[in-house]
XYZ file of C-alpha atoms in Angstrom:
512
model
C -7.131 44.590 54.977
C -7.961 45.081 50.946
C -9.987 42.092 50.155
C -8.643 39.339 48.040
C -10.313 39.218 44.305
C -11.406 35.529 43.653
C -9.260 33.391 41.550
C -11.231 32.965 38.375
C -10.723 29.779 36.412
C -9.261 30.185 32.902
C -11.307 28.463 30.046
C -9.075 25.426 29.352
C -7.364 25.811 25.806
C -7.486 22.689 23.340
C -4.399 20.968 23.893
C -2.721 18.187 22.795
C -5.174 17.080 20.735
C -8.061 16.795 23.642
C -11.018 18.905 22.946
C -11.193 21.840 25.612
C -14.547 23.209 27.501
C -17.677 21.861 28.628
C -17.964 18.173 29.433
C -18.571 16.024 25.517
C -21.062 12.855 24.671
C -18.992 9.964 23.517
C -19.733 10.233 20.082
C -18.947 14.300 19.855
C -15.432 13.052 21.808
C -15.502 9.874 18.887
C -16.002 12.947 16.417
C -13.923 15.159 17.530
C -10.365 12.499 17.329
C -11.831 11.105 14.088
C -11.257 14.485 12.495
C -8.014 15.189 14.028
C -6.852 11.872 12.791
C -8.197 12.242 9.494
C -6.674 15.474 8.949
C -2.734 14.058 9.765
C -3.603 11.260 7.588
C -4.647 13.577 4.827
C -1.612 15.775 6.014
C 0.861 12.612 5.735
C -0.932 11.510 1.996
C -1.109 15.238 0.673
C 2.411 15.748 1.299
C 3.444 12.435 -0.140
C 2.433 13.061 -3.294
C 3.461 16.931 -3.552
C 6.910 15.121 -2.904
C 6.118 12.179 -5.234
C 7.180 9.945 -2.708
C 4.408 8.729 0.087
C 5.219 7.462 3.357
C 2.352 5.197 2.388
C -0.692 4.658 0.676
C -3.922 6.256 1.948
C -5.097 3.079 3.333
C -1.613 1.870 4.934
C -1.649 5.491 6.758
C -5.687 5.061 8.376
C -4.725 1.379 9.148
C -1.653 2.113 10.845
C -1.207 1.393 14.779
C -1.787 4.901 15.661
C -4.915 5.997 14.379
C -7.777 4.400 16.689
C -11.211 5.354 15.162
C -10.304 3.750 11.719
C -13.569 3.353 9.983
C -14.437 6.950 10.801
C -10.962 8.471 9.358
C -11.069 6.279 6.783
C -14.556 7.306 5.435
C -13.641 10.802 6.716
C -10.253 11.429 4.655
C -11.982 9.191 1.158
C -15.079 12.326 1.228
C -12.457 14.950 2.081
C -10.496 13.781 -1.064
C -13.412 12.322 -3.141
C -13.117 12.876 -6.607
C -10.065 15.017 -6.142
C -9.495 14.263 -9.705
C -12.538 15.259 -11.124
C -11.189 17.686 -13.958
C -12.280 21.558 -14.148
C -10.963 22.271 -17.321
C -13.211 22.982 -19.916
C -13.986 26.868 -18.911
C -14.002 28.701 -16.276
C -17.885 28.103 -15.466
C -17.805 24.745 -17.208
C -17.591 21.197 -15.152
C -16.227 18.038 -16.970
C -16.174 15.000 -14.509
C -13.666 12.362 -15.680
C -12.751 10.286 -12.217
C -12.884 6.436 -11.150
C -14.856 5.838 -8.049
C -13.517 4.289 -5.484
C -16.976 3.897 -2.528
C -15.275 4.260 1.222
C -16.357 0.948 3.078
C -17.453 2.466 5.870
C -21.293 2.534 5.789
C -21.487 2.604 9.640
C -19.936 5.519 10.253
C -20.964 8.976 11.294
C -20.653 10.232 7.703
C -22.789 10.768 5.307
C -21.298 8.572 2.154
C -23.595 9.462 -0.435
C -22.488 12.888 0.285
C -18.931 13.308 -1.296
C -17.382 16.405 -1.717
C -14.413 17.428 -3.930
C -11.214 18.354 -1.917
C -10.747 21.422 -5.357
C -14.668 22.524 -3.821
C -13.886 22.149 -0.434
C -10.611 24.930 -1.304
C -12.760 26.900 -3.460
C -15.405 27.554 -1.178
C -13.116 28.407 2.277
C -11.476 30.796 -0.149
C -14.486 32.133 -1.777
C -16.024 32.673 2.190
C -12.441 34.184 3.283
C -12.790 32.184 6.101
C -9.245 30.928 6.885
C -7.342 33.497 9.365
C -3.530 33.632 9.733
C -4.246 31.612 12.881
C -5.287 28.561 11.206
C -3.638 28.472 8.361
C -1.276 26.205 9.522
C -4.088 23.741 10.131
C -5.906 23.653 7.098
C -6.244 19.594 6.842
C -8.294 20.060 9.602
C -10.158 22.889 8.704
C -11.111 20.701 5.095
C -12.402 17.765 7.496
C -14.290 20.014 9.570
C -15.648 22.157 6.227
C -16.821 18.553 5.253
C -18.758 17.521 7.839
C -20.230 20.925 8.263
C -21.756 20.866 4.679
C -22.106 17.692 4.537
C -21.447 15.668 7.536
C -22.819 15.771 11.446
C -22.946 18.949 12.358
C -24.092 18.334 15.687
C -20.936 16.997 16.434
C -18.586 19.436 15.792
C -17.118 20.889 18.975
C -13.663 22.234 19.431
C -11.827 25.587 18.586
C -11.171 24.442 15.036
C -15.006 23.298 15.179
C -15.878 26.618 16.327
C -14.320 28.847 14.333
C -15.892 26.942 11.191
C -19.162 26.870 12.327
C -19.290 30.879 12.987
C -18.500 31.182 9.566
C -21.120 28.549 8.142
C -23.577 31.037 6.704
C -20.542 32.198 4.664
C -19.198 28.795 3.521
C -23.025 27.900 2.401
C -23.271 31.037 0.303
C -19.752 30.408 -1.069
C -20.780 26.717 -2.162
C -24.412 28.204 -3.210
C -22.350 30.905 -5.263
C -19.609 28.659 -7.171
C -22.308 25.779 -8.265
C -24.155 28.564 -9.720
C -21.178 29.629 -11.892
C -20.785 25.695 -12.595
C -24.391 25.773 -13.706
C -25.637 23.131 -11.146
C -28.748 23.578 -8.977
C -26.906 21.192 -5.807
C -24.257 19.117 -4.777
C -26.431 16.095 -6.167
C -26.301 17.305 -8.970
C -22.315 17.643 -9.192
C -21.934 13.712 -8.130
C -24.719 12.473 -10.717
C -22.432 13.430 -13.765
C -19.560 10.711 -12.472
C -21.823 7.195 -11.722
C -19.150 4.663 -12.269
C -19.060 1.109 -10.854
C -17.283 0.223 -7.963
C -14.425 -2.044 -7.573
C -15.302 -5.394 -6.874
C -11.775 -7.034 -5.746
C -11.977 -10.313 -3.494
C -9.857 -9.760 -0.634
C -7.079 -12.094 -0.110
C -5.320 -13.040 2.906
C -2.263 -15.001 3.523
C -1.620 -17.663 6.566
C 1.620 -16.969 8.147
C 2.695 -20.183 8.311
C 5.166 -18.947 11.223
C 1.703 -19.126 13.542
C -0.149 -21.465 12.603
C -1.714 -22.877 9.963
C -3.875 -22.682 6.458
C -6.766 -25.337 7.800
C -7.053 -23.726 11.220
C -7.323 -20.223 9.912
C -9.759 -21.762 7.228
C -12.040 -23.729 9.865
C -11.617 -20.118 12.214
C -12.371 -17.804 9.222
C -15.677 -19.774 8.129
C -17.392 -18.873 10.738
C -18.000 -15.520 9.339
C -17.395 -15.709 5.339
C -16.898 -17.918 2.571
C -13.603 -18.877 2.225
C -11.462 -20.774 -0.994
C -7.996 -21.707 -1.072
C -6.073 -19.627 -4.112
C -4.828 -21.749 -6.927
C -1.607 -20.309 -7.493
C 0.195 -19.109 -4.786
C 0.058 -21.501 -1.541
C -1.332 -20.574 2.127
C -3.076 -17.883 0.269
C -7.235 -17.254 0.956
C -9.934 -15.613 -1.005
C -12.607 -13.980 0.896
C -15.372 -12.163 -0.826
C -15.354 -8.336 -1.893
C -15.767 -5.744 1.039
C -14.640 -8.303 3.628
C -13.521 -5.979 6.576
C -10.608 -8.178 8.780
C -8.668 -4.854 9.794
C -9.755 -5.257 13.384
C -10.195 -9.101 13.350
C -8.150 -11.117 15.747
C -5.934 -13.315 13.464
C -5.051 -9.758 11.715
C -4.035 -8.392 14.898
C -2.282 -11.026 15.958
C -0.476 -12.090 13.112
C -1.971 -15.118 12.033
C -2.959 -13.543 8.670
C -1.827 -10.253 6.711
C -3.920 -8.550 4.321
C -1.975 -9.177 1.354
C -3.222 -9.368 -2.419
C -2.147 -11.655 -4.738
C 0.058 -10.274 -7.082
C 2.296 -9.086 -4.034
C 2.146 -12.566 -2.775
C 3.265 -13.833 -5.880
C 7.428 -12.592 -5.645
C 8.754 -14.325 -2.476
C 7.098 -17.353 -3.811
C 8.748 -17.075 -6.822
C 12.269 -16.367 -5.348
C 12.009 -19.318 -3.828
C 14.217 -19.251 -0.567
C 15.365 -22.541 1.316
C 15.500 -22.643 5.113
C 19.128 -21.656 5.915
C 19.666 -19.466 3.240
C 20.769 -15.674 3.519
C 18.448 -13.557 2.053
C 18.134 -9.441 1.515
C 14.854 -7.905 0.994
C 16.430 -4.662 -0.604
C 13.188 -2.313 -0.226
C 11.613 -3.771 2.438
C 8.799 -1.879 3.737
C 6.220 -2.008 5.183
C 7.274 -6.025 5.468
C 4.806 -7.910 4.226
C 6.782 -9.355 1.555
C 9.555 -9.645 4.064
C 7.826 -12.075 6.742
C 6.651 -13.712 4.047
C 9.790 -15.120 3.223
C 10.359 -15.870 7.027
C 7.586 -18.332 7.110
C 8.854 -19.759 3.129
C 12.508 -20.075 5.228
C 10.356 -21.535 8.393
C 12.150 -19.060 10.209
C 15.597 -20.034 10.066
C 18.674 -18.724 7.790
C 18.331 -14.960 8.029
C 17.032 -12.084 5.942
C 18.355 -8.238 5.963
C 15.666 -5.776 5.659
C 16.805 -2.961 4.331
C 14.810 0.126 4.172
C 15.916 4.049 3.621
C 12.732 6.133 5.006
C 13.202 6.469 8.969
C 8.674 6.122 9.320
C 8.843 3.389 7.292
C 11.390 1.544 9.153
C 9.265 1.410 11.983
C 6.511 0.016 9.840
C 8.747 -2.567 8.882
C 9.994 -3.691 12.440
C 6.556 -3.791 13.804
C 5.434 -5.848 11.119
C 8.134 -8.434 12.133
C 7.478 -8.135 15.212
C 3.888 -8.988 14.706
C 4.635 -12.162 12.176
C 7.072 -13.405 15.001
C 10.219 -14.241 12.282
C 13.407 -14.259 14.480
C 15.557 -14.339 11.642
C 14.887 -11.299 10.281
C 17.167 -8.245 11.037
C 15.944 -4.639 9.677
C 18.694 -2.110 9.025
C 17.546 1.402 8.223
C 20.181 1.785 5.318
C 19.903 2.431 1.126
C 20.378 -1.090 -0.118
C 22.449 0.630 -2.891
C 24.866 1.189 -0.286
C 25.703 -2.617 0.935
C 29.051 -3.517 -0.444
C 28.761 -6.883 -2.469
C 32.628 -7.453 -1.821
C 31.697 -7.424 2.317
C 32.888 -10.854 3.996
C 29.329 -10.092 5.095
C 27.615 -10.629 2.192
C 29.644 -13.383 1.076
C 26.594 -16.152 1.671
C 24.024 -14.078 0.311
C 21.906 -16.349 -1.972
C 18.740 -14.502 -2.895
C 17.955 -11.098 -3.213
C 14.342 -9.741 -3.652
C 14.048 -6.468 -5.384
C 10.641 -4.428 -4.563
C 11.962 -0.924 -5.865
C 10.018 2.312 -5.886
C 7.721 1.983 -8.559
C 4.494 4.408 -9.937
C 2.007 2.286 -7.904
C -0.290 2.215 -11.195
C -1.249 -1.245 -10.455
C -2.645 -0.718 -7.283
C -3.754 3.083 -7.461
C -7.095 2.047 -7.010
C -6.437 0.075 -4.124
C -4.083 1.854 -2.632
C -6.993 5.161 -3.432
C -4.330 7.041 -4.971
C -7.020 8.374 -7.591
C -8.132 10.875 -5.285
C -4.572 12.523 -4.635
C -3.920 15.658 -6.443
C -1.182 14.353 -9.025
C -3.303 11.511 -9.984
C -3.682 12.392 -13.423
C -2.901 16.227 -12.992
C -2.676 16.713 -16.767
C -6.177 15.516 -17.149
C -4.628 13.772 -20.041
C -4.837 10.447 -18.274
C -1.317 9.442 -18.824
C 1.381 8.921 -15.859
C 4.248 11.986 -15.271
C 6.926 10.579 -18.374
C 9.431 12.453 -16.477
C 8.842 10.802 -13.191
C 8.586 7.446 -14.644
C 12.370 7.285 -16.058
C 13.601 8.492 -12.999
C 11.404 5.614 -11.379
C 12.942 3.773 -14.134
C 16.742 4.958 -13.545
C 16.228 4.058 -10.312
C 14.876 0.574 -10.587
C 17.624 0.078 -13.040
C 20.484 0.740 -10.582
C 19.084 -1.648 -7.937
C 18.980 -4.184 -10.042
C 22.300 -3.882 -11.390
C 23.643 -3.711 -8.153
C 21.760 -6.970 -6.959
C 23.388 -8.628 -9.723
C 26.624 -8.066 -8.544
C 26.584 -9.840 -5.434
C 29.333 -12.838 -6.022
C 27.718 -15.654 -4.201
C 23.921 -15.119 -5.046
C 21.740 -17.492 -7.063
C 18.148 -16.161 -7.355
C 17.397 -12.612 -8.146
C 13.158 -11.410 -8.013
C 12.728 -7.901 -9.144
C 9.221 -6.967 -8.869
C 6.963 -3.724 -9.316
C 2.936 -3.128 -8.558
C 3.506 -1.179 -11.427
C 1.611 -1.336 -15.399
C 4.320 0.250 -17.332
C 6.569 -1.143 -19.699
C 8.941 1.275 -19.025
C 9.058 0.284 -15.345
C 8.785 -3.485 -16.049
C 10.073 -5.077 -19.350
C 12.037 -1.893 -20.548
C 14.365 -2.455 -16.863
C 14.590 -6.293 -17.175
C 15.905 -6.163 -21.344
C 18.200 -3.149 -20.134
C 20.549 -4.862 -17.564
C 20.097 -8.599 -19.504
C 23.782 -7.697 -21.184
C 24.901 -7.478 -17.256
C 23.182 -10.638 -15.830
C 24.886 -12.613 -18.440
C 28.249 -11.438 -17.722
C 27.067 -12.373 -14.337
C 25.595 -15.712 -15.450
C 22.412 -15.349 -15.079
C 19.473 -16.732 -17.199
C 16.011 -15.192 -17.019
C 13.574 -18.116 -15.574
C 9.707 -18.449 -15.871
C 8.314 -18.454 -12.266
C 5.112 -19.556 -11.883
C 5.065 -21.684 -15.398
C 0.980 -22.454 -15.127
C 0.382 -18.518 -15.222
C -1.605 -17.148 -18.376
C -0.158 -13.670 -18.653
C 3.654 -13.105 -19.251
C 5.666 -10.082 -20.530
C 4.888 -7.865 -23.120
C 6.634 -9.253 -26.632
C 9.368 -6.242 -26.239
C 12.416 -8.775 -26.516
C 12.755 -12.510 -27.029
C 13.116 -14.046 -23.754
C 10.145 -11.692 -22.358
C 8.318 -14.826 -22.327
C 9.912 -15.840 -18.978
C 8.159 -12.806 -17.598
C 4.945 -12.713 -15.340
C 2.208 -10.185 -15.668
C -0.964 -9.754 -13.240
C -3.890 -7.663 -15.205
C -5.612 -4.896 -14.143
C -9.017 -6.268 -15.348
C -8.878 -9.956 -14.941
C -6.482 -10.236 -12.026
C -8.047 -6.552 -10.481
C -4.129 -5.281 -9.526
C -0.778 -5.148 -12.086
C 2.219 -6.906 -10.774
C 5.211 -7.493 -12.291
C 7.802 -10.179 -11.654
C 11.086 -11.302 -12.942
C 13.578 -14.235 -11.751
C 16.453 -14.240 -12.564
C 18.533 -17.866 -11.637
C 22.363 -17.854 -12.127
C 23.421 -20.388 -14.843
C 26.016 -22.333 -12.897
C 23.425 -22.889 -9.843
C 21.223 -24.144 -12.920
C 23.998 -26.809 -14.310
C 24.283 -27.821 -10.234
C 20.722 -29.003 -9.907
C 20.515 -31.067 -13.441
C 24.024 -32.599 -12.447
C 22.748 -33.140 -8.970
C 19.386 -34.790 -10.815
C 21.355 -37.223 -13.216
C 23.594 -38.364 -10.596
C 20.578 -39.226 -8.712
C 19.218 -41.188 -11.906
C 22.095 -42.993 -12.460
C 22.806 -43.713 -8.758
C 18.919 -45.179 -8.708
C 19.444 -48.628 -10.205
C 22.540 -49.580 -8.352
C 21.020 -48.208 -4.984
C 17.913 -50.826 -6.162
C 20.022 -53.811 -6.656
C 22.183 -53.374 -3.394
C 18.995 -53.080 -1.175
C 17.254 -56.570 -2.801
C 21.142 -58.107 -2.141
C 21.311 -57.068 1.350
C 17.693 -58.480 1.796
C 18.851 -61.543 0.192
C 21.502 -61.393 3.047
């Protein structure tokens, strides 16, 4: 009888994400998913902005439910992209640095900060080395993350195929990086960095008490344990913690208490203003902050459509409401431009807040859209014209179609955005409209300092957050409907006039 040959074990193949061959330490396994992650966040935010039109910001994608590790993506994907928009432009062997610097609060974790790393280098250099096959090209996010913290990072904890494949061609990538910053006439990365020293960011970092939970005193009392907490002076149930305060993993974060919401974004559902009972459509809803926000202004009774076109977002949104706990909330995954106003539906409708699509240039720091490639492309400094009056166009039709809902009385239409042309230039376009419609422009939040730009008369009614003093630009306008206007001071001097009679019939009935 032939003998039997032995059944030989196959290597195991990476699969699935999970890292194949011998047996891994927890922090190469912690390495090894940090990377991964990183590279579909920088997958997810690359392809965003080649489509000018992100699923969400940098910091909304690390932060989100699925990615576990998030300091370690975080600070992974921020060196990846670092100074992305550092401008090579003045000749070929020239470098002229012109970028903001936004430092990755991650200090803790297995990178190297001081080390950043352009992602235009991090190209250069695998392409210089020929190091990308046809067999990873596919995967180049996670070859960048992996070129990263093989320069630059923890080499000792790079183990995978990807890993691998990358580190067998090291000798090559150093000579490549050795090679360009010669032709750049720098001696070392250091070197590269030290032209572009600018100051970091110092925003406090506000959270805001959903009220649907609990309350602003017991997340105070619960929050002072750790940092310095003051109550904001504008916008109620709103906290200011100092800069670099890290809640992402805290518990009242994850379970709702609190959302990490700035200021200027807290500022519109205040100013619309909803009563419990009401009917109310957020038209752009996502991700929902703004959304449960006015669930706990409505103490969670009325109801509010969410309406939100992007199918990832959606989910975004309905875990977010989920997480608040608002009941009367109900998400539909629809273009609000596409709700009839003539529906029997819609025939209660009252308020309507409008949170279009908007350049994001008053949160680009924030939201670390400086170190995507079309942040400033042009090297000019200025925003895409083109893309801004289609922003513009847009913005425009959403409002004009908010306006023409029959039975509605308060209309918010707010952008995180600087421009005039997304901001002012909207508001004075549809004013002819409104007023057909009866509606009056109205000043919310009257004890504000900064208001519109002077482009029209009644700009005055307008709010402004700035960039320097307020660390974010926010727009907001309100508009009220004239008749709903005449209700309330009719309603206030029957009230006055009703007050001395109301007087002397209690003091007769005493007498009695």
């Amino acid at each position: 009888m032939a003998r039997r040959k032995p059944i030989t074990a196959k290597k195991p193949a990476e699969k699935d994400g999970k890292p194949a061959g011998k047996r891994q330490s927890n922090a190469e396994r912690s390495a090894y998913f940090a990377r991964r992650e990183a590279a579909k966040v920088l997958r997810s935010a690359l392809q965003g902005d080649a489509r000018r039109r992100a699923i969400g910001s940098i910091k909304s994608l690390v932060y989100g439910p699925s990615v576990r590790n998030k300091k370690a993506t975080f600070a992974l994907v921020c060196e990846t992209l670092k100074h992305n928009q550092v401008v090579v432009m003045l000749s070929s062997t020239g470098l002229d640095l012109v970028a903001v610097d936004m430092r990755c609060n991650a200090v803790d974790c297995h990178v190297g900060i001081e080390l950043n790393l352009n992602l235009a280098v991090i190209k250069e250099v695998m392409e210089e080395a020929n190091v990308v096959s046809s067999k990873w090209k596919k995967q180049n996010d996670l070859l960048y993350i992996i070129a990263y913290d093989l320069l630059f990072g923890q080499q000792d904890l790079l183990t995978g195929d990807a890993e691998k494949h990358l580190m067998s061609k090291k000798n090559a990538l150093q000579s490549a990086l050795s090679r360009i910053l010669k032709r750049k006439g720098l001696k070392n990365v250091a070197d590269l960095m030290a032209l572009d020293k600018t100051s970091e960011l110092q925003k406090p970092r506000y959270v805001r008490v959903n009220t649907l939970k609990t309350d602003t005193e017991s997340v105070i009392s619960e929050l002072r344990k750790q940092y310095v907490v003051q109550e904001d002076d504008t916008v109620p149930d709103l906290l200011i913690l100092p800069p670099g305060a890290d809640l992402h993993n805290h518990p009242l974060v994850k379970n709702g208490s609190v959302f990490l919401q700035g200021k200027g974004s807290s500022m519109p559902a205040v100013a619309l203003d909803p009563k419990p009972g009401w009917e109310v459509i957020d038209a752009c809803a996502a991700p929902g902050n703004k959304t449960v926000h006015l669930a706990a202004l409505m103490k969670g009774k009325g109801k509010i459509i969410a309406c939100e076109l992007n199918k990832e977002r959606v989910e975004r949104l309905k875990n977010n409401v989920k997480l608040s706990g608002a009941t009367n909330v109900k998400v539909k995954h629809e273009d609000f431009l596409n709700l009839d106003p003539t529906d029997p539906s819609h025939s209660k409708i009252r308020a309507i807040l409008l949170d279009p699509s908007c350049s994001g240039s008053g949160t680009a720091l924030d939201r670390l859209d400086h170190l995507l490639p079309s942040h400033n492309a042009d090297g000019s400094g200025n925003a895409d014209l083109t893309r801004l009056r289609k922003l513009a166009a847009f913005q425009k039709r959403v409002l004009e179609h908010a306006l023409s809902f029959p039975a509605v009385e308060r209309i918010v239409y707010s952008t995180c955005s600087i421009h005039q042309i997304e901001n002012e230039d909207v508001v004075n376009s549809v004013l002819p409209l409104a007023s057909s419609h009866a509606f009056n422009l109205e000043t919310p939040f009257p004890q504000w300092p900064r208001r519109g730009l002077p482009t029209f008369d009644s700009s005055q009614h307008l709010l402004r957050t700035d960039l320097v003093e307020d660390k974010e630009g926010f727009f907001v306008a309100l508009f009220v409907r004239r008749e709903n206007l005449e209700d309330r001071r009719r309603k206030k001097q029957r009230r006055t006039q009703r007050k001395p009679l109301n007087f002397f019939v209690a003091r007769l009935l005493k007498l009695v």
